[in-house]
C-alpha cells in the first residue's frame, strides 16, 4: 500500500508554556491596552488620593488647632484668676494679714473654679507635644494649697508670696504659649499678637501686685527690684506691640487701653518707682493704685480676649476651607477619574471594536469563507465564476481601517487567483479529457488490431505474445480512464450496460493488472451489480489489486474475497502480505478515501488513492483500509450497499472475456470462462484475448 502513502507529517507548533504566555509580545491587545491605560490611571488615583488625604489631614490638624485655641481661652481665664489671687495675697500679707479675708477667699474660689481647664482630663488633651508643660502646670497648681496656708498662717513675706505666685502663673502661661502655637503660617502673626497682649496683661498685673504690697506695707529691697524689673519688661512689651503687631491689633489696643484709669495708673507707678529709686517715702495712694491698675489690666485683658477669639475664628475659617478643599478635591478627582475612564473606554472601544470586527471577519474569511468559496469555484461553459468580494465592515479612516482595506484587496486577489485556478483546472481537465479520448481511440484501434492478429494467428507462442500485448493495452486503457477521473468525468466503456455478476466483476478486475497470476479469487455470491456501477467497480478493484501486487513482497499472493454482508450489502476484501501501514498513516489514508482531496500536484504520486476514492464517492461505495489481524499485510475492504445490487439478467462486463485456454502457454489465467465484451466473438477453436 505504499502508493497510498502521505507526505511526512509536519511538526505542530509547540504550545506556549506559562513563561511564554507572560511575555509581553504574547499578550492580547485588550490586555496591552489595559496595562498601558492602568498605569497612568493608577498614578492619577494615587495622586488624587494623596491630594485628598493631604487636604483632609490639614483640615483635621486645623480642627485640632481650633480645639487647642478654644482650650487656650479657658487657660487664659485661669491665668486671670491667678493674677488676681496673687495681687490680693501680696496685699493681704503686706497689710499684716488682717482678719477680713473675704476678698482673698473669693479670689481663691475663682482660681479653684477655673483650674479644671488645666487639671482635668488626660494630659494629651491640650496637645501631644505639650505633655511636659501640662504636667508641670498641674504640679504648680497642686502646690497652691501649701502656698495659701503659708499666706494665711505663717510669716511668709510679701515678696516671697509674689514670687511664688508668679512661678505658678509662669508655668500656666508656658502652657498657654504652647496651646497658642499655630500650625498654619497665616495664624502665626495673630497668635503672636495674642501672646504679646497676654504678656502685657501679666506685666501690668504683676506690677499691680508688687507696687500694691509696697504702697500698703512699705518698701522692701526685693519688692523694689521686682517693681523696676516689671516696669522694664512692660515697656519692652508695649514697644513691641506698637511696632510689630498687626495694624488691627494696634488700633484695637490704642482704642481700648486708654482713659483716666490708664493715665492714673501710669502716673502713680512713675511716682512710686521714682521714690523707690531715690529712697524717699512712697506716696500713700494704695487705694487709687489698686483701682486704676485693676481697670487697666481689665482693658488689656479685653483686647487679649478679642485677639484670642479672632484667632479661634480664623482657625475655624481655615479648617472649614480645608474641609471644603478636601471635599472639592475629592469631587474633582472623582470627576476627572470618571472623565478619564469614559475617555479611556471610548478610545479603547474605538480601537478594539473595529479591530475585533477585522479579526472576526479575517478569521472567518481565512478559515471558512475563502476555502469554501474556492472549493465551490466551478467554471460553467468556459466562464469563470464571480470574483466579487464583500468588504469587511470596518469603515474607519485610521490604521485599522487601512488594514481592513488592505485585507479586502488581499481577499479579492485570493478570489481572483482561485477563479483563475478554477479556470486553469477547467482547461487542464479539458486537456485530460481530450488526451484521454484520443488515447482511448488509439488504444481501441490497437486492441482491434491485436484482436485481428489473435484471430489469424495459429502459433501458440506468437499467440501468447499477442495476449501480453493485449494485456498491456488493457492497462493503458485503465490509465486513460484515470485521466478522465482526474478531469471529473466518468469513464464509459463500450458494450452493453446491464447487471454483471460479482464473479465476472472480480475476474475482470484481475484481468486488468500485470501480475494477475499472484491473485487468488474466491467464489463470489451469485449476485449481480447494476450496470452503471459494474465498469467503475472493475476499475476500482483493479486499482486496489494493482497496488497490492506492485508494492507487496515479490512472489506473495493477494487474496480477492467476496462475501455477503448481514445488512444485504456486499463486502469485497483485497488482502496483501506486505509490511503493513502504521496506524496514523492508515487513518490519514482512510480519511482521503472517504473524502478525496482536490486535484493537485500530489495526485500524480497517489493516483490510485485518488481514483479509488473518487469512483467510490460517485456511487456511495465505502473503501477502508485495515491491518491484517495476527500477521503482516493490509486489508482493503470495499463495501457495496444493497442499492447497487441487482437480480436482473446478468450482462457481460465490458472488457472481460472467457478464460484463456490451457493450450496457450503465456499468460495463464487463474479465472473461469467469462462472457466476451464489446460484441467481439472468437471463431471456433481460436483462443480469445485477455481484454478488449
XYZ file of C-alpha atoms in Angstrom:
692
model
C 0.000 0.000 0.000
C 2.995 2.304 -0.352
C 1.412 4.138 -3.246
C -1.177 5.461 -0.883
C 1.489 6.919 1.476
C 1.082 10.515 2.662
C 3.584 13.347 2.901
C 5.822 13.450 6.009
C 3.827 14.842 8.907
C 4.665 18.424 9.761
C 5.540 19.020 13.380
C 2.926 21.165 15.028
C 3.992 24.352 16.696
C 4.647 23.710 20.393
C 2.094 25.060 22.755
C 3.281 28.128 24.623
C 4.160 27.386 28.228
C 3.346 29.549 31.247
C 6.515 31.593 30.802
C 5.709 32.237 27.131
C 2.164 33.342 27.935
C 3.529 36.045 30.251
C 5.789 37.507 27.573
C 4.604 40.957 26.513
C 4.575 40.003 22.853
C 2.075 37.203 23.538
C -0.483 39.387 25.359
C -3.821 40.062 23.752
C -4.352 43.643 22.579
C -7.041 44.194 25.218
C -4.572 43.187 27.947
C -1.940 45.500 26.500
C -4.379 48.426 26.411
C -5.456 47.710 29.978
C -1.811 47.616 31.075
C -0.957 50.845 29.236
C -4.013 52.707 30.488
C -3.972 51.274 34.007
C -0.574 52.757 34.880
C -1.494 56.445 34.378
C -4.933 55.784 35.805
C -3.496 54.243 38.955
C -0.972 57.076 39.162
C -3.778 59.624 38.867
C -5.728 57.754 41.549
C -2.687 57.738 43.820
C -2.001 61.456 43.298
C -5.680 62.239 43.795
C -5.744 60.142 46.954
C -2.638 61.926 48.259
C -4.224 65.267 47.483
C -7.459 64.373 49.240
C -5.595 62.846 52.164
C -3.441 65.965 52.456
C -6.472 68.244 52.479
C -8.266 66.021 54.972
C -5.174 65.880 57.178
C -4.828 69.652 57.030
C -8.500 70.040 57.957
C -8.083 67.610 60.852
C -4.952 69.465 62.023
C -6.774 72.790 61.870
C -9.757 71.342 63.741
C -7.352 70.189 66.439
C -5.824 73.685 66.415
C -9.276 75.216 66.906
C -9.814 72.921 69.881
C -6.468 73.982 71.335
C -7.220 77.661 70.769
C -10.574 77.175 72.480
C -8.836 75.442 75.379
C -6.378 78.345 75.424
C -9.268 80.664 76.232
C -10.031 78.558 79.323
C -6.366 78.616 80.294
C -6.418 82.421 79.940
C -9.329 82.587 82.418
C -7.268 80.541 84.925
C -4.301 82.866 84.445
C -6.513 85.907 85.039
C -7.867 84.339 88.263
C -4.311 83.505 89.447
C -3.183 87.068 88.717
C -5.995 88.447 90.896
C -5.243 85.975 93.693
C -1.575 86.975 93.540
C -2.336 90.680 93.907
C -4.806 90.126 96.746
C -2.491 87.671 98.568
C 0.526 90.030 98.348
C -1.570 92.944 99.625
C -3.042 90.698 102.401
C 0.434 89.743 103.624
C 1.787 93.334 103.319
C -1.156 94.609 105.366
C -0.200 92.292 108.245
C -2.749 89.520 107.487
C -5.914 91.252 108.713
C -8.861 89.234 109.984
C -11.032 90.133 106.993
C -10.236 87.519 104.293
C -13.350 87.900 102.187
C -11.504 89.211 99.121
C -8.786 86.526 99.459
C -11.326 83.729 99.794
C -13.247 84.992 96.736
C -10.046 85.074 94.704
C -9.183 81.544 95.871
C -12.586 80.197 94.851
C -12.252 81.850 91.419
C -8.929 80.065 90.878
C -10.355 76.729 92.001
C -13.289 77.143 89.587
C -11.006 77.864 86.647
C -8.269 75.300 87.392
C -10.095 72.235 85.877
C -9.276 73.718 82.450
C -5.726 72.522 83.137
C -6.007 69.855 85.815
C -8.915 67.739 84.469
C -8.836 65.216 81.624
C -5.836 63.408 80.105
C -2.539 65.216 79.802
C -2.676 64.915 75.982
C -5.987 66.788 75.810
C -4.221 70.107 75.207
C -1.802 68.666 72.644
C 0.507 65.691 72.307
C 3.552 67.988 72.249
C 2.561 69.773 75.491
C 2.660 66.804 77.841
C 5.620 68.040 79.895
C 4.338 71.621 80.080
C 0.863 70.455 81.119
C 2.297 68.162 83.795
C 4.455 70.983 85.179
C 1.466 73.352 85.318
C -0.587 70.734 87.144
C 2.185 70.289 89.712
C 2.357 74.032 90.309
C -1.413 74.314 90.665
C -1.282 71.426 93.107
C 1.211 73.451 95.241
C -1.307 76.298 95.653
C -2.795 74.693 98.779
C 0.519 74.890 100.635
C 1.110 78.428 99.366
C -2.285 79.547 100.563
C -1.645 78.107 104.018
C 1.647 79.966 104.163
C -0.096 83.207 103.186
C -2.648 82.876 105.960
C -0.811 81.188 108.815
C 2.937 81.908 108.532
C 5.217 84.906 108.390
C 5.815 84.356 104.695
C 6.999 87.821 103.432
C 5.066 89.571 100.662
C 7.979 89.460 98.200
C 8.138 85.646 98.583
C 4.369 85.422 98.182
C 4.552 87.425 94.943
C 7.462 85.421 93.594
C 5.817 82.079 94.385
C 2.521 83.037 92.738
C 4.465 84.377 89.749
C 6.166 80.980 89.379
C 2.743 79.283 89.336
C 1.462 81.782 86.785
C 4.572 81.384 84.607
C 4.040 77.607 84.415
C 0.421 78.088 83.324
C 1.449 80.797 80.860
C 4.023 78.424 79.366
C 1.128 76.077 78.723
C -0.803 78.946 77.149
C 2.095 79.743 74.821
C 2.181 76.098 73.763
C -1.555 75.996 73.178
C -1.427 79.155 71.066
C 1.412 77.883 68.879
C -0.203 77.644 65.413
C 0.462 75.035 62.721
C -0.736 77.282 59.895
C 1.635 80.072 58.783
C -1.232 82.529 58.335
C -2.078 82.184 62.059
C 1.421 82.913 63.371
C 1.064 86.691 63.477
C -2.395 86.775 65.145
C -1.210 84.184 67.709
C 1.917 86.272 68.426
C -0.227 89.359 68.996
C -2.447 87.417 71.413
C 0.621 86.271 73.352
C 2.043 89.839 73.402
C -1.226 91.110 74.821
C -1.144 88.308 77.405
C 2.427 89.341 78.305
C 1.381 92.961 78.673
C -1.530 91.991 80.905
C 0.722 89.741 83.062
C 3.282 92.536 83.488
C 0.558 95.051 84.401
C -0.919 92.571 86.915
C 2.489 91.748 88.423
C 3.336 95.443 88.705
C -0.026 95.861 90.346
C 0.779 93.180 92.951
C 4.336 94.416 93.657
C 3.551 98.130 93.996
C 0.367 97.347 95.952
C 2.487 95.485 98.540
C 4.913 98.432 98.621
C 2.171 101.005 98.978
C 0.453 99.013 101.750
C 3.366 97.573 103.725
C 6.209 99.855 102.894
C 9.259 99.492 100.647
C 11.453 96.408 100.719
C 14.585 95.844 98.632
C 13.211 92.730 96.945
C 9.917 94.425 96.119
C 11.719 97.498 94.785
C 13.877 95.363 92.472
C 10.830 93.432 91.271
C 8.944 96.684 90.592
C 11.771 98.085 88.457
C 12.207 94.761 86.592
C 8.499 94.504 85.785
C 8.351 98.090 84.612
C 11.195 97.470 82.175
C 9.518 94.336 80.840
C 6.235 96.189 80.412
C 7.934 98.971 78.478
C 9.550 96.431 76.125
C 6.280 94.589 75.551
C 4.380 97.769 74.791
C 7.118 98.860 72.398
C 6.958 95.534 70.584
C 3.179 95.795 70.324
C 3.435 99.249 68.810
C 5.990 98.181 66.199
C 5.446 94.541 65.218
C 1.798 93.807 65.966
C -0.817 93.723 63.259
C -2.360 97.062 62.397
C -5.742 95.814 63.587
C -4.238 94.778 66.938
C -2.511 98.134 67.360
C -5.660 100.031 66.506
C -7.755 97.932 68.880
C -5.192 98.293 71.680
C -4.891 102.060 71.217
C -8.653 102.481 71.124
C -9.334 100.285 74.163
C -6.423 100.725 76.588
C -6.848 104.472 77.135
C -8.556 106.891 79.526
C -8.181 108.352 83.013
C -7.640 104.982 84.663
C -4.756 104.188 82.340
C -3.254 107.639 82.804
C -3.729 107.494 86.586
C -2.054 104.151 86.816
C 0.918 105.379 84.800
C 1.245 108.470 86.998
C 1.121 106.539 90.295
C 3.539 103.885 89.007
C 6.084 106.505 87.969
C 5.847 108.339 91.280
C 6.334 105.135 93.231
C 9.251 103.997 91.076
C 10.967 107.426 91.422
C 10.502 107.395 95.183
C 11.918 103.883 95.430
C 14.870 104.892 93.289
C 15.634 107.979 95.432
C 14.980 106.199 98.698
C 12.167 108.517 99.590
C 8.843 107.598 101.163
C 6.279 106.264 98.699
C 3.155 108.449 98.464
C 0.152 106.835 100.187
C -2.033 106.068 97.127
C -2.741 102.378 97.618
C -6.492 102.588 97.131
C -6.197 104.618 93.948
C -3.445 102.348 92.671
C -5.455 99.200 93.231
C -8.421 100.613 91.321
C -6.676 102.114 88.292
C -4.249 99.222 87.963
C -7.088 96.681 88.005
C -9.049 98.663 85.417
C -6.007 98.892 83.123
C -5.437 95.137 83.388
C -9.087 94.546 82.559
C -8.817 96.751 79.457
C -5.730 94.885 78.227
C -7.452 91.569 79.026
C -10.434 92.642 76.931
C -8.146 93.297 73.931
C -6.356 89.938 74.533
C -9.689 88.085 74.731
C -10.791 89.639 71.456
C -7.464 88.653 69.872
C -7.912 85.065 71.072
C -11.466 84.981 69.768
C -10.278 86.292 66.410
C -7.592 83.620 66.411
C -10.194 80.883 67.040
C -12.420 82.319 64.307
C -9.509 82.478 61.837
C -8.501 78.897 62.638
C -12.124 77.756 62.284
C -12.369 79.504 58.929
C -9.156 77.847 57.752
C -10.406 74.450 58.965
C -13.657 74.987 57.097
C -11.745 75.970 53.984
C -9.562 72.869 54.345
C -12.618 70.633 54.702
C -14.226 72.294 51.711
C -10.961 71.903 49.789
C -10.870 68.201 50.720
C -14.441 67.752 49.511
C -13.739 69.836 46.402
C -10.558 67.915 45.659
C -12.364 64.632 46.198
C -15.163 65.596 43.848
C -12.688 66.968 41.328
C -10.565 63.830 41.468
C -13.630 61.609 41.137
C -14.914 63.704 38.233
C -11.532 63.674 36.499
C -11.174 59.941 37.054
C -14.682 59.358 35.737
C -13.975 61.555 32.719
C -10.662 59.769 32.196
C -12.366 56.392 32.438
C -15.003 57.456 29.930
C -12.343 58.739 27.550
C -10.262 55.605 28.008
C -13.284 53.379 27.396
C -14.240 55.372 24.304
C -10.692 55.266 22.958
C -10.359 51.565 23.769
C -13.690 50.805 22.109
C -12.706 52.850 19.060
C -9.651 50.615 18.798
C -10.992 47.256 19.912
C -14.388 47.216 18.169
C -13.084 47.703 14.612
C -10.091 45.524 15.413
C -12.388 42.796 16.758
C -14.579 43.115 13.660
C -11.461 42.932 11.489
C -10.187 39.896 13.391
C -13.516 38.040 13.286
C -14.034 38.803 9.595
C -10.445 37.937 8.700
C -10.593 34.616 10.579
C -13.993 33.814 9.074
C -12.693 34.527 5.571
C -9.415 32.686 6.139
C -10.873 29.617 7.871
C -14.259 29.260 6.194
C -15.268 31.814 3.596
C -12.281 31.705 1.264
C -11.733 27.910 1.422
C -15.430 27.200 0.907
C -15.673 29.693 -1.942
C -12.522 28.293 -3.519
C -13.946 24.794 -3.219
C -17.182 25.905 -4.880
C -15.344 27.584 -7.749
C -16.732 25.914 -10.878
C -16.291 27.059 -14.482
C -19.569 26.898 -16.382
C -19.451 26.971 -20.194
C -15.900 28.271 -20.072
C -16.930 31.320 -17.994
C -15.079 31.954 -14.717
C -17.209 32.350 -11.570
C -17.892 35.702 -9.926
C -14.872 37.309 -8.281
C -16.697 39.974 -6.252
C -15.868 40.116 -2.532
C -17.822 41.718 0.280
C -15.672 44.284 2.097
C -15.029 43.918 5.828
C -17.410 46.032 7.890
C -14.715 48.418 9.183
C -15.103 51.849 7.627
C -12.823 53.991 9.793
C -10.044 56.055 8.262
C -7.397 55.169 10.818
C -4.727 52.487 10.561
C -7.233 49.737 11.378
C -9.441 50.851 8.503
C -6.424 50.891 6.237
C -5.569 47.332 7.303
C -9.183 46.315 6.589
C -8.979 47.766 3.097
C -5.634 46.043 2.572
C -7.168 42.735 3.671
C -10.072 43.333 1.260
C -7.502 43.759 -1.501
C -5.743 40.543 -0.447
C -9.116 38.758 -0.263
C -10.039 39.967 -3.743
C -6.641 38.895 -5.065
C -7.088 35.451 -3.472
C -10.561 35.110 -5.018
C -9.205 36.180 -8.421
C -6.391 33.664 -8.065
C -8.889 30.940 -7.080
C -11.042 31.813 -10.065
C -8.012 31.712 -12.344
C -7.054 28.368 -10.839
C -10.581 27.077 -11.373
C -10.402 28.221 -14.967
C -6.975 26.635 -15.277
C -8.273 23.399 -13.788
C -11.144 23.531 -16.258
C -8.693 23.882 -19.128
C -6.455 21.161 -17.704
C -9.486 18.908 -17.330
C -10.375 19.634 -20.932
C -6.831 18.697 -21.871
C -7.095 15.497 -19.812
C -10.399 14.607 -21.435
C -9.069 15.380 -24.895
C -5.875 13.412 -24.330
C -7.802 10.557 -22.759
C -10.277 10.405 -25.597
C -7.530 10.479 -28.232
C -5.529 7.873 -26.356
C -8.616 5.767 -25.828
C -9.276 5.911 -29.550
C -5.718 4.765 -30.250
C -5.924 2.029 -27.616
C -9.231 0.887 -29.061
C -7.689 0.702 -32.526
C -4.719 -1.095 -31.029
C -6.985 -3.616 -29.348
C -8.866 -4.172 -32.587
C -5.597 -4.780 -34.393
C -4.427 -7.184 -31.710
C -7.784 -8.902 -31.840
C -7.460 -9.355 -35.628
C -3.939 -10.727 -35.210
C -5.091 -13.106 -32.488
C -7.837 -14.470 -34.712
C -5.450 -15.138 -37.573
C -2.533 -16.494 -35.523
C -2.158 -20.269 -35.112
C 1.241 -20.424 -33.445
C 0.712 -20.765 -29.663
C 3.909 -18.900 -28.833
C 3.072 -15.960 -31.027
C -0.465 -16.051 -29.709
C 0.875 -15.782 -26.156
C 2.898 -12.741 -27.084
C -0.171 -11.186 -28.613
C -2.034 -11.847 -25.374
C 0.691 -9.981 -23.495
C 0.296 -7.031 -25.834
C -3.451 -7.263 -25.346
C -2.941 -7.177 -21.588
C -0.689 -4.110 -21.717
C -3.240 -2.354 -23.906
C -5.909 -3.081 -21.275
C -3.697 -1.428 -18.634
C -3.205 1.562 -20.939
C -6.988 1.814 -21.258
C -7.278 1.920 -17.442
C -4.658 4.661 -17.195
C -6.577 6.674 -19.786
C -9.714 6.208 -17.727
C -7.752 7.549 -14.731
C -7.206 10.757 -16.674
C -10.960 11.031 -17.108
C -11.435 10.537 -13.394
C -8.864 13.279 -12.732
C -10.801 15.534 -15.054
C -14.006 14.823 -13.156
C -15.536 12.756 -15.928
C -16.982 9.265 -15.633
C -15.242 6.717 -17.895
C -17.725 4.827 -20.096
C -16.593 1.562 -21.591
C -18.162 0.317 -24.799
C -20.578 -2.591 -24.712
C -23.964 -3.341 -23.259
C -24.841 -1.703 -19.928
C -26.623 -4.211 -17.741
C -26.208 -6.120 -14.475
C -22.922 -8.019 -14.130
C -22.213 -10.855 -11.740
C -19.795 -10.263 -8.902
C -17.685 -13.171 -10.123
C -17.343 -11.580 -13.568
C -16.520 -8.219 -11.980
C -13.797 -9.797 -9.872
C -12.309 -11.667 -12.834
C -12.459 -8.540 -14.977
C -10.551 -6.564 -12.318
C -7.856 -9.279 -12.165
C -7.527 -9.243 -15.956
C -6.523 -5.552 -15.868
C -3.383 -5.886 -13.729
C 0.060 -7.038 -14.766
C 0.715 -9.639 -12.060
C -2.640 -11.374 -12.313
C -1.048 -14.754 -11.547
C -0.493 -13.662 -7.885
C -4.212 -13.053 -7.266
C -6.400 -15.746 -5.742
C -10.067 -15.044 -6.450
C -12.542 -16.612 -4.087
C -16.000 -17.784 -5.045
C -18.398 -14.826 -5.158
C -22.089 -14.999 -4.188
C -24.466 -15.403 -7.103
C -25.415 -11.740 -7.088
C -25.150 -9.118 -9.816
C -24.123 -5.454 -9.716
C -26.259 -2.864 -11.504
C -24.968 -1.959 -14.928
C -23.829 1.662 -14.366
C -21.688 0.573 -11.384
C -20.089 -2.587 -12.814
C -17.436 -0.911 -15.017
C -16.404 1.559 -12.259
C -16.265 -1.274 -9.717
C -13.957 -3.236 -12.048
C -11.768 -0.117 -12.329
C -11.784 0.415 -8.535
C -10.844 -3.210 -7.750
C -8.170 -3.202 -10.460
C -6.504 -0.185 -8.831
C -6.520 -1.894 -5.420
C -5.172 -5.164 -6.875
C -2.528 -3.365 -8.903
C -1.355 -1.519 -5.809
C -1.349 -4.731 -3.719
C 0.670 -6.731 -6.257
C 3.043 -3.963 -7.250
C 4.122 -2.878 -3.752
C 3.783 -6.172 -1.948
C 6.698 -8.602 -1.470
C 7.706 -10.320 -4.778
C 6.043 -13.685 -5.170
C 3.493 -13.067 -2.390
C -0.142 -13.843 -3.070
C -3.037 -11.395 -2.974
C -6.467 -12.650 -1.990
C -9.677 -11.284 -3.506
C -12.677 -12.438 -1.468
C -16.338 -11.510 -1.959
C -18.880 -12.031 0.812
C -22.489 -11.188 1.603
C -22.936 -8.745 4.491
C -25.690 -9.186 7.144
C -27.408 -5.980 6.012
C -27.772 -7.296 2.438
C -24.751 -5.470 1.046
C -21.573 -6.944 -0.409
C -18.090 -6.808 1.078
C -15.028 -7.313 -1.114
C -11.636 -7.769 0.559
C -8.265 -7.296 -1.129
C -5.654 -8.756 1.231
C -1.901 -8.497 0.627
C 1.069 -9.860 2.530
C 3.046 -6.659 2.737
C 4.711 -4.982 5.719
C 1.556 -3.162 6.687
C 0.868 0.522 7.378
C 1.244 2.473 10.619
C -1.950 3.387 12.439
C -1.561 7.168 11.997
C -0.871 6.833 8.271
C -3.723 4.349 7.935
C -6.142 6.871 9.482
C -4.973 9.542 7.027
C -5.418 7.210 4.070
C -8.939 6.245 5.153
C -9.830 9.927 5.530
C -8.658 10.581 1.962
C -10.542 7.567 0.664
C -13.738 8.783 2.353
C -13.260 12.354 1.106
C -10.846 12.604 -1.850
C -8.802 15.827 -1.822
C -8.869 18.317 -4.707
C -6.710 17.580 -7.705
C -3.212 18.986 -7.201
C 0.423 18.066 -7.799
C 0.324 15.289 -5.192
C -2.346 13.377 -7.139
C 0.282 12.206 -9.620
C 2.111 10.436 -6.773
C -1.081 8.934 -5.330
C -3.140 8.320 -8.449
C -4.622 5.072 -7.190
C -5.776 6.619 -3.913
C -7.478 9.474 -5.719
C -9.132 7.296 -8.372
C -10.383 4.727 -5.846
C -11.787 7.438 -3.605
C -13.415 9.346 -6.454
C -15.000 6.219 -8.005
C -16.254 5.062 -4.615
C -17.642 8.507 -3.854
C -19.518 8.620 -7.156
C -21.564 5.503 -6.266
C -21.743 5.631 -2.469
C -19.264 2.777 -2.077
C -17.192 2.658 1.113
C -13.487 1.786 0.887
C -11.468 1.345 4.086
C -8.003 0.025 4.868
C -7.315 -2.239 7.868
C -4.322 -4.075 9.229
C -4.459 -7.850 8.824
C -5.189 -9.394 12.265
C -2.387 -11.618 13.554
C 0.058 -11.008 10.747
C 1.630 -8.591 8.271
C -0.233 -7.068 5.431
C -3.135 -4.733 4.764
C -6.760 -5.472 4.012
C -8.701 -3.131 1.736
C -12.450 -3.581 2.209
C -14.893 -2.397 -0.452
C -18.475 -2.261 0.809
C -21.325 -2.087 -1.708
C -24.728 -1.102 -0.345
C -27.708 -3.222 -1.331
C -28.953 -0.426 -3.604
C -26.155 -1.246 -6.067
C -27.080 -4.947 -6.375
C -29.467 -6.454 -8.945
C -31.312 -9.734 -9.550
C -31.916 -8.995 -13.242
C -30.294 -10.846 -16.140
C -26.510 -10.777 -15.915
C -24.744 -8.967 -18.759
C -21.175 -9.168 -19.920
C -18.776 -6.804 -18.292
C -17.174 -4.618 -20.981
C -13.545 -5.593 -21.395
C -13.872 -9.054 -19.760
C -13.668 -12.324 -21.828
C -13.634 -16.058 -21.270
C -10.767 -17.912 -19.696
C -7.639 -18.381 -21.821
C -7.422 -21.978 -22.958
C -4.763 -24.130 -21.385
C -3.152 -24.651 -24.818
C -1.798 -21.124 -24.664
C 1.370 -21.158 -22.517
C 1.633 -17.449 -21.714
C -0.046 -15.937 -19.866
C -2.073 -18.450 -17.800
C -5.279 -17.143 -16.413
C -6.459 -18.221 -12.922
C -10.120 -17.356 -13.511
C -13.022 -19.343 -15.117
C -14.580 -18.590 -18.503
C -16.263 -15.195 -18.845
C -18.608 -13.680 -21.370
C -16.900 -11.705 -24.166
C -17.389 -7.974 -24.402
C -17.620 -5.242 -26.945
C -19.640 -7.552 -29.266
C -16.475 -9.431 -30.460
C -16.872 -13.308 -30.509
C -13.975 -15.561 -31.284
C -14.138 -18.121 -34.055
C -14.417 -21.754 -33.002
C -11.158 -23.171 -31.749
C -9.418 -19.733 -31.573
C -8.463 -18.591 -28.045
C -9.673 -15.151 -27.014
C -7.503 -12.243 -25.787
C -7.205 -11.019 -22.184
C -9.170 -7.793 -22.668
C -10.560 -5.564 -25.340
